[in-house]
Each structure stands twice: as structure tokens, then as C-alpha cells.
Amino acid sequence: PWEVVALEVNSLPTSVGPDGTIMGYQMHPETNRDIWTYSPGGELTMLLDTRHNERAGAISPDGTLFAYVSDEEGSDDVYLRTLPDAGRQWRVSSSGGSAPVWSRDGSQLFYRDGEAINVSSIGGSGASLRIGEPEEHFRAEGLYFDHFGNPSFDVAPDGSMILLLTEPSNVRTRVVLNFDPK
């Protein structure tokens, strides 16, 4: 049967992993924005709970990494960490970044840097993870800017197109667990 999960008002789900794990972030009065996961088994886990603003988490297609935005170096940048423990950390952007979006095969990570959509290649795993130098993919004047670092664009499954949001939206999100379209 379907199950609708109501998350706290100050929480925002941002990604769903291949196993059904939901990632999001919440506001906390002492630690700012913190990233959490909600497992298919119903377990809520705080992954990043620091004095910095961590948000816009995006689980990789294989479920072994997540990208996110943090201001830990003073301004917003995109980082990667391992799942499920958030142990190792890699910085992806070098001059600012927000709104991380994975390619469907996990070989590229797109993110926003001002009016530019940048892309970095991602290869290997664990200690042999390789992150390519960021390259400007294209510029998008008028691209909607979400002040929390959430994506306002997405990459088509075959990588042939990027879909852009050019103005704010009042779309609300509901999470339905155990959905079976049959």
C-alpha cells in the first residue's frame, strides 16, 4: 500500500537514491542547514550536522556518493562525499558553485556558477575517485537562481538536453513510499 510521509515544515527533500533513500536538508537554529537521509526502512539519519550551511544534496545514480552545496570555505561551493557514512570529502567547484545535478550514468556532475552551467567528469570510486577540472558547459542568461543552492535545471536521461527553469515556481513536493504503478 502507498504511504505518504509528512516531513517537517523546515525540511526540504532534494534527491532520491537508487535504493529509495531520500536525501534532504533542514534548518536548525544552531547549526544552520544540515543534510539528512531517510531510508526505505524508515530510518532518519543526519549526515552533515555542522555550523556551516549544507544543502541541495544529490545522490549519485549508483548510490555511493552525494554532491551538495556548502559555505564551509566562506562562499558556496559544490562538494562530494561518500554514502552511507559521509566520511571522505572532495571539493568539486573551485570558484563558487550551487545546484549540483548528476548525469544519469554518474560520469558527470553539472552545477551552477553564476550564469554558467559547469560540468566536471567523475570517475573511479573510494580512494581512486577522480574529479575532472570544471568546464563551462554553457551560459544561461535569465536562469532562475534559487538562493538555497537547489537546482533550477535538469539533464535529460540521454544527456542530449538540459532543461532550465527561468522563473520561480510554487510547486509543492509530496513523497509517496511503496508506490507500485501496476
PDB file of C-alpha atoms in Angstrom:
ATOM      1  CA  PRO A   1       0.000   0.000   0.000  1.00  0.00           C
ATOM      2  CA  TRP A   2       1.016   3.596  -0.533  1.00  0.00           C
ATOM      3  CA  GLU A   3       2.402   5.531   2.368  1.00  0.00           C
ATOM      4  CA  VAL A   4       2.596   9.328   2.426  1.00  0.00           C
ATOM      5  CA  VAL A   5       5.355  10.688   4.640  1.00  0.00           C
ATOM      6  CA  ALA A   6       4.990  14.208   6.016  1.00  0.00           C
ATOM      7  CA  LEU A   7       8.390  15.771   6.611  1.00  0.00           C
ATOM      8  CA  GLU A   8       8.841  18.738   8.938  1.00  0.00           C
ATOM      9  CA  VAL A   9       7.996  22.176   7.537  1.00  0.00           C
ATOM     10  CA  ASN A  10      11.630  23.254   7.851  1.00  0.00           C
ATOM     11  CA  SER A  11      12.814  20.232   5.802  1.00  0.00           C
ATOM     12  CA  LEU A  12      13.224  20.035   2.043  1.00  0.00           C
ATOM     13  CA  PRO A  13      13.730  16.725   0.185  1.00  0.00           C
ATOM     14  CA  THR A  14      16.178  17.170  -2.704  1.00  0.00           C
ATOM     15  CA  SER A  15      17.088  13.723  -4.085  1.00  0.00           C
ATOM     16  CA  VAL A  16      16.127  10.052  -4.242  1.00  0.00           C
ATOM     17  CA  GLY A  17      18.776   7.344  -4.476  1.00  0.00           C
ATOM     18  CA  PRO A  18      18.621   4.105  -6.477  1.00  0.00           C
ATOM     19  CA  ASP A  19      17.544   2.142  -3.379  1.00  0.00           C
ATOM     20  CA  GLY A  20      14.781   4.619  -2.500  1.00  0.00           C
ATOM     21  CA  THR A  21      16.776   6.560   0.086  1.00  0.00           C
ATOM     22  CA  ILE A  22      15.558  10.150   0.246  1.00  0.00           C
ATOM     23  CA  MET A  23      18.026  12.982   0.881  1.00  0.00           C
ATOM     24  CA  GLY A  24      17.155  16.460   2.032  1.00  0.00           C
ATOM     25  CA  TYR A  25      18.121  19.257   4.344  1.00  0.00           C
ATOM     26  CA  GLN A  26      16.568  21.049   7.265  1.00  0.00           C
ATOM     27  CA  MET A  27      17.033  24.312   9.099  1.00  0.00           C
ATOM     28  CA  HIS A  28      18.405  24.149  12.621  1.00  0.00           C
ATOM     29  CA  PRO A  29      18.673  27.252  14.836  1.00  0.00           C
ATOM     30  CA  GLU A  30      22.222  26.401  15.972  1.00  0.00           C
ATOM     31  CA  THR A  31      23.754  24.519  13.029  1.00  0.00           C
ATOM     32  CA  ASN A  32      22.068  26.246  10.055  1.00  0.00           C
ATOM     33  CA  ARG A  33      21.152  23.873   7.192  1.00  0.00           C
ATOM     34  CA  ASP A  34      22.032  20.201   7.686  1.00  0.00           C
ATOM     35  CA  ILE A  35      21.742  17.228   5.302  1.00  0.00           C
ATOM     36  CA  TRP A  36      19.730  14.125   6.259  1.00  0.00           C
ATOM     37  CA  THR A  37      18.692  10.847   4.672  1.00  0.00           C
ATOM     38  CA  TYR A  38      15.513   8.851   5.113  1.00  0.00           C
ATOM     39  CA  SER A  39      15.986   5.159   4.323  1.00  0.00           C
ATOM     40  CA  PRO A  40      13.343   2.909   2.734  1.00  0.00           C
ATOM     41  CA  GLY A  41      13.175   1.197   6.132  1.00  0.00           C
ATOM     42  CA  GLY A  42      12.084   4.451   7.782  1.00  0.00           C
ATOM     43  CA  GLU A  43      15.347   5.497   9.452  1.00  0.00           C
ATOM     44  CA  LEU A  44      16.143   9.224   9.528  1.00  0.00           C
ATOM     45  CA  THR A  45      19.911   9.908   9.696  1.00  0.00           C
ATOM     46  CA  MET A  46      21.712  13.243   9.964  1.00  0.00           C
ATOM     47  CA  LEU A  47      24.649  13.014   7.534  1.00  0.00           C
ATOM     48  CA  LEU A  48      26.074  16.520   7.866  1.00  0.00           C
ATOM     49  CA  ASP A  49      25.313  18.461  11.024  1.00  0.00           C
ATOM     50  CA  THR A  50      27.883  21.272  11.271  1.00  0.00           C
ATOM     51  CA  ARG A  51      27.942  25.021  11.870  1.00  0.00           C
ATOM     52  CA  HIS A  52      28.078  25.539   8.074  1.00  0.00           C
ATOM     53  CA  ASN A  53      25.160  25.610   5.630  1.00  0.00           C
ATOM     54  CA  GLU A  54      24.987  22.250   3.814  1.00  0.00           C
ATOM     55  CA  ARG A  55      22.135  21.825   1.370  1.00  0.00           C
ATOM     56  CA  ALA A  56      20.953  20.765  -2.108  1.00  0.00           C
ATOM     57  CA  GLY A  57      22.111  17.155  -1.653  1.00  0.00           C
ATOM     58  CA  ALA A  58      22.068  14.978  -4.788  1.00  0.00           C
ATOM     59  CA  ILE A  59      22.635  11.218  -4.535  1.00  0.00           C
ATOM     60  CA  SER A  60      24.730   9.715  -7.352  1.00  0.00           C
ATOM     61  CA  PRO A  61      22.990   7.225  -9.669  1.00  0.00           C
ATOM     62  CA  ASP A  62      24.924   4.304  -8.129  1.00  0.00           C
ATOM     63  CA  GLY A  63      24.173   5.489  -4.571  1.00  0.00           C
ATOM     64  CA  THR A  64      27.831   5.609  -3.427  1.00  0.00           C
ATOM     65  CA  LEU A  65      28.319   9.391  -3.395  1.00  0.00           C
ATOM     66  CA  PHE A  66      26.342  12.548  -2.881  1.00  0.00           C
ATOM     67  CA  ALA A  67      27.003  16.069  -4.104  1.00  0.00           C
ATOM     68  CA  TYR A  68      25.949  19.068  -2.053  1.00  0.00           C
ATOM     69  CA  VAL A  69      26.479  22.793  -1.557  1.00  0.00           C
ATOM     70  CA  SER A  70      28.327  24.152   1.482  1.00  0.00           C
ATOM     71  CA  ASP A  71      29.668  27.516   2.603  1.00  0.00           C
ATOM     72  CA  GLU A  72      32.435  25.959   4.736  1.00  0.00           C
ATOM     73  CA  GLU A  73      35.200  27.795   2.813  1.00  0.00           C
ATOM     74  CA  GLY A  74      33.378  31.132   3.155  1.00  0.00           C
ATOM     75  CA  SER A  75      31.281  31.061  -0.029  1.00  0.00           C
ATOM     76  CA  ASP A  76      29.077  28.435  -1.649  1.00  0.00           C
ATOM     77  CA  ASP A  77      30.892  25.576  -3.396  1.00  0.00           C
ATOM     78  CA  VAL A  78      29.958  22.086  -4.551  1.00  0.00           C
ATOM     79  CA  TYR A  79      31.424  19.094  -2.714  1.00  0.00           C
ATOM     80  CA  LEU A  80      31.213  15.291  -2.900  1.00  0.00           C
ATOM     81  CA  ARG A  81      31.052  12.847  -0.007  1.00  0.00           C
ATOM     82  CA  THR A  82      30.696   9.096   0.315  1.00  0.00           C
ATOM     83  CA  LEU A  83      27.498   7.297   1.192  1.00  0.00           C
ATOM     84  CA  PRO A  84      26.294   5.943   3.534  1.00  0.00           C
ATOM     85  CA  ASP A  85      28.756   7.470   6.031  1.00  0.00           C
ATOM     86  CA  ALA A  86      29.624  10.930   4.550  1.00  0.00           C
ATOM     87  CA  GLY A  87      33.224  10.115   5.511  1.00  0.00           C
ATOM     88  CA  ARG A  88      35.510  11.303   2.710  1.00  0.00           C
ATOM     89  CA  GLN A  89      35.060  14.719   1.130  1.00  0.00           C
ATOM     90  CA  TRP A  90      36.158  16.218  -2.201  1.00  0.00           C
ATOM     91  CA  ARG A  91      35.689  19.785  -3.434  1.00  0.00           C
ATOM     92  CA  VAL A  92      34.316  19.905  -6.998  1.00  0.00           C
ATOM     93  CA  SER A  93      33.922  23.634  -7.744  1.00  0.00           C
ATOM     94  CA  SER A  94      36.848  25.985  -7.398  1.00  0.00           C
ATOM     95  CA  SER A  95      35.315  29.449  -7.701  1.00  0.00           C
ATOM     96  CA  GLY A  96      31.795  29.047  -6.372  1.00  0.00           C
ATOM     97  CA  GLY A  97      29.005  26.666  -7.187  1.00  0.00           C
ATOM     98  CA  SER A  98      25.477  25.577  -6.409  1.00  0.00           C
ATOM     99  CA  ALA A  99      22.682  23.325  -7.675  1.00  0.00           C
ATOM    100  CA  PRO A 100      24.508  20.010  -8.282  1.00  0.00           C
ATOM    101  CA  VAL A 101      22.841  17.645 -10.790  1.00  0.00           C
ATOM    102  CA  TRP A 102      24.233  14.216 -11.775  1.00  0.00           C
ATOM    103  CA  SER A 103      24.218  12.845 -15.311  1.00  0.00           C
ATOM    104  CA  ARG A 104      22.102   9.671 -15.394  1.00  0.00           C
ATOM    105  CA  ASP A 105      25.168   7.430 -15.686  1.00  0.00           C
ATOM    106  CA  GLY A 106      27.023   9.244 -12.870  1.00  0.00           C
ATOM    107  CA  SER A 107      30.026  10.101 -15.056  1.00  0.00           C
ATOM    108  CA  GLN A 108      29.418  13.863 -14.872  1.00  0.00           C
ATOM    109  CA  LEU A 109      28.322  16.360 -12.268  1.00  0.00           C
ATOM    110  CA  PHE A 110      26.714  19.584 -13.504  1.00  0.00           C
ATOM    111  CA  TYR A 111      26.407  22.630 -11.293  1.00  0.00           C
ATOM    112  CA  ARG A 112      25.714  26.315 -11.498  1.00  0.00           C
ATOM    113  CA  ASP A 113      28.364  29.004 -11.166  1.00  0.00           C
ATOM    114  CA  GLY A 114      26.638  32.365 -11.637  1.00  0.00           C
ATOM    115  CA  GLU A 115      25.165  32.451 -15.154  1.00  0.00           C
ATOM    116  CA  ALA A 116      27.213  29.401 -16.209  1.00  0.00           C
ATOM    117  CA  ILE A 117      26.375  25.721 -16.025  1.00  0.00           C
ATOM    118  CA  ASN A 118      29.657  23.921 -15.385  1.00  0.00           C
ATOM    119  CA  VAL A 119      30.421  20.219 -15.622  1.00  0.00           C
ATOM    120  CA  SER A 120      33.087  18.011 -14.040  1.00  0.00           C
ATOM    121  CA  SER A 121      33.784  14.422 -15.020  1.00  0.00           C
ATOM    122  CA  ILE A 122      33.572  11.894 -12.176  1.00  0.00           C
ATOM    123  CA  GLY A 123      35.345   8.531 -12.365  1.00  0.00           C
ATOM    124  CA  GLY A 124      36.551   5.752 -10.129  1.00  0.00           C
ATOM    125  CA  SER A 125      35.444   5.259  -6.550  1.00  0.00           C
ATOM    126  CA  GLY A 126      36.713   5.415  -2.986  1.00  0.00           C
ATOM    127  CA  ALA A 127      40.414   6.281  -2.737  1.00  0.00           C
ATOM    128  CA  SER A 128      40.708   6.216  -6.550  1.00  0.00           C
ATOM    129  CA  LEU A 129      37.891   8.737  -7.168  1.00  0.00           C
ATOM    130  CA  ARG A 130      38.841  11.161  -9.948  1.00  0.00           C
ATOM    131  CA  ILE A 131      37.180  14.554 -10.369  1.00  0.00           C
ATOM    132  CA  GLY A 132      37.884  16.388 -13.610  1.00  0.00           C
ATOM    133  CA  GLU A 133      38.584  20.094 -13.786  1.00  0.00           C
ATOM    134  CA  PRO A 134      35.339  22.068 -14.033  1.00  0.00           C
ATOM    135  CA  GLU A 135      34.498  23.210 -17.562  1.00  0.00           C
ATOM    136  CA  GLU A 136      31.901  25.752 -18.566  1.00  0.00           C
ATOM    137  CA  HIS A 137      29.211  23.790 -20.405  1.00  0.00           C
ATOM    138  CA  PHE A 138      27.217  26.879 -21.406  1.00  0.00           C
ATOM    139  CA  ARG A 139      25.896  30.226 -20.174  1.00  0.00           C
ATOM    140  CA  ALA A 140      22.209  30.697 -19.435  1.00  0.00           C
ATOM    141  CA  GLU A 141      21.042  34.274 -19.029  1.00  0.00           C
ATOM    142  CA  GLY A 142      17.853  34.539 -17.026  1.00  0.00           C
ATOM    143  CA  LEU A 143      18.296  31.162 -15.348  1.00  0.00           C
ATOM    144  CA  TYR A 144      16.265  31.195 -12.128  1.00  0.00           C
ATOM    145  CA  PHE A 145      18.516  31.499  -9.092  1.00  0.00           C
ATOM    146  CA  ASP A 146      17.431  29.573  -6.012  1.00  0.00           C
ATOM    147  CA  HIS A 147      19.062  31.297  -3.006  1.00  0.00           C
ATOM    148  CA  PHE A 148      19.409  27.975  -1.178  1.00  0.00           C
ATOM    149  CA  GLY A 149      21.518  26.362  -3.920  1.00  0.00           C
ATOM    150  CA  ASN A 150      18.825  23.988  -5.184  1.00  0.00           C
ATOM    151  CA  PRO A 151      18.855  23.075  -8.887  1.00  0.00           C
ATOM    152  CA  SER A 152      16.788  25.083 -11.316  1.00  0.00           C
ATOM    153  CA  PHE A 153      17.797  22.832 -14.219  1.00  0.00           C
ATOM    154  CA  ASP A 154      17.988  19.121 -15.013  1.00  0.00           C
ATOM    155  CA  VAL A 155      19.807  16.929 -17.514  1.00  0.00           C
ATOM    156  CA  ALA A 156      17.807  14.715 -19.884  1.00  0.00           C
ATOM    157  CA  PRO A 157      18.344  10.953 -19.368  1.00  0.00           C
ATOM    158  CA  ASP A 158      20.347  10.596 -22.591  1.00  0.00           C
ATOM    159  CA  GLY A 159      22.374  13.757 -21.861  1.00  0.00           C
ATOM    160  CA  SER A 160      21.242  15.425 -25.082  1.00  0.00           C
ATOM    161  CA  MET A 161      19.439  18.326 -23.422  1.00  0.00           C
ATOM    162  CA  ILE A 162      19.402  20.441 -20.287  1.00  0.00           C
ATOM    163  CA  LEU A 163      16.016  21.683 -19.069  1.00  0.00           C
ATOM    164  CA  LEU A 164      16.056  25.147 -17.471  1.00  0.00           C
ATOM    165  CA  LEU A 165      13.705  26.881 -15.045  1.00  0.00           C
ATOM    166  CA  THR A 166      13.658  30.578 -15.819  1.00  0.00           C
ATOM    167  CA  GLU A 167      11.268  31.828 -13.149  1.00  0.00           C
ATOM    168  CA  PRO A 168      10.190  30.768  -9.657  1.00  0.00           C
ATOM    169  CA  SER A 169       7.572  28.110  -9.163  1.00  0.00           C
ATOM    170  CA  ASN A 170       5.065  27.316  -6.408  1.00  0.00           C
ATOM    171  CA  VAL A 171       5.338  23.551  -6.927  1.00  0.00           C
ATOM    172  CA  ARG A 172       4.957  21.516  -3.734  1.00  0.00           C
ATOM    173  CA  THR A 173       6.519  18.098  -3.189  1.00  0.00           C
ATOM    174  CA  ARG A 174       4.876  15.055  -1.623  1.00  0.00           C
ATOM    175  CA  VAL A 175       6.745  11.819  -1.063  1.00  0.00           C
ATOM    176  CA  VAL A 176       4.864   8.589  -1.741  1.00  0.00           C
ATOM    177  CA  LEU A 177       6.569   5.433  -0.444  1.00  0.00           C
ATOM    178  CA  ASN A 178       5.903   1.873  -1.635  1.00  0.00           C
ATOM    179  CA  PHE A 179       4.370   3.133  -4.886  1.00  0.00           C
ATOM    180  CA  ASP A 180       3.619   0.302  -7.326  1.00  0.00           C
ATOM    181  CA  PRO A 181       2.381   1.513 -10.734  1.00  0.00           C
ATOM    182  CA  LYS A 182       0.980  -1.959 -11.593  1.00  0.00           C
TER     183      LYS A 182
END
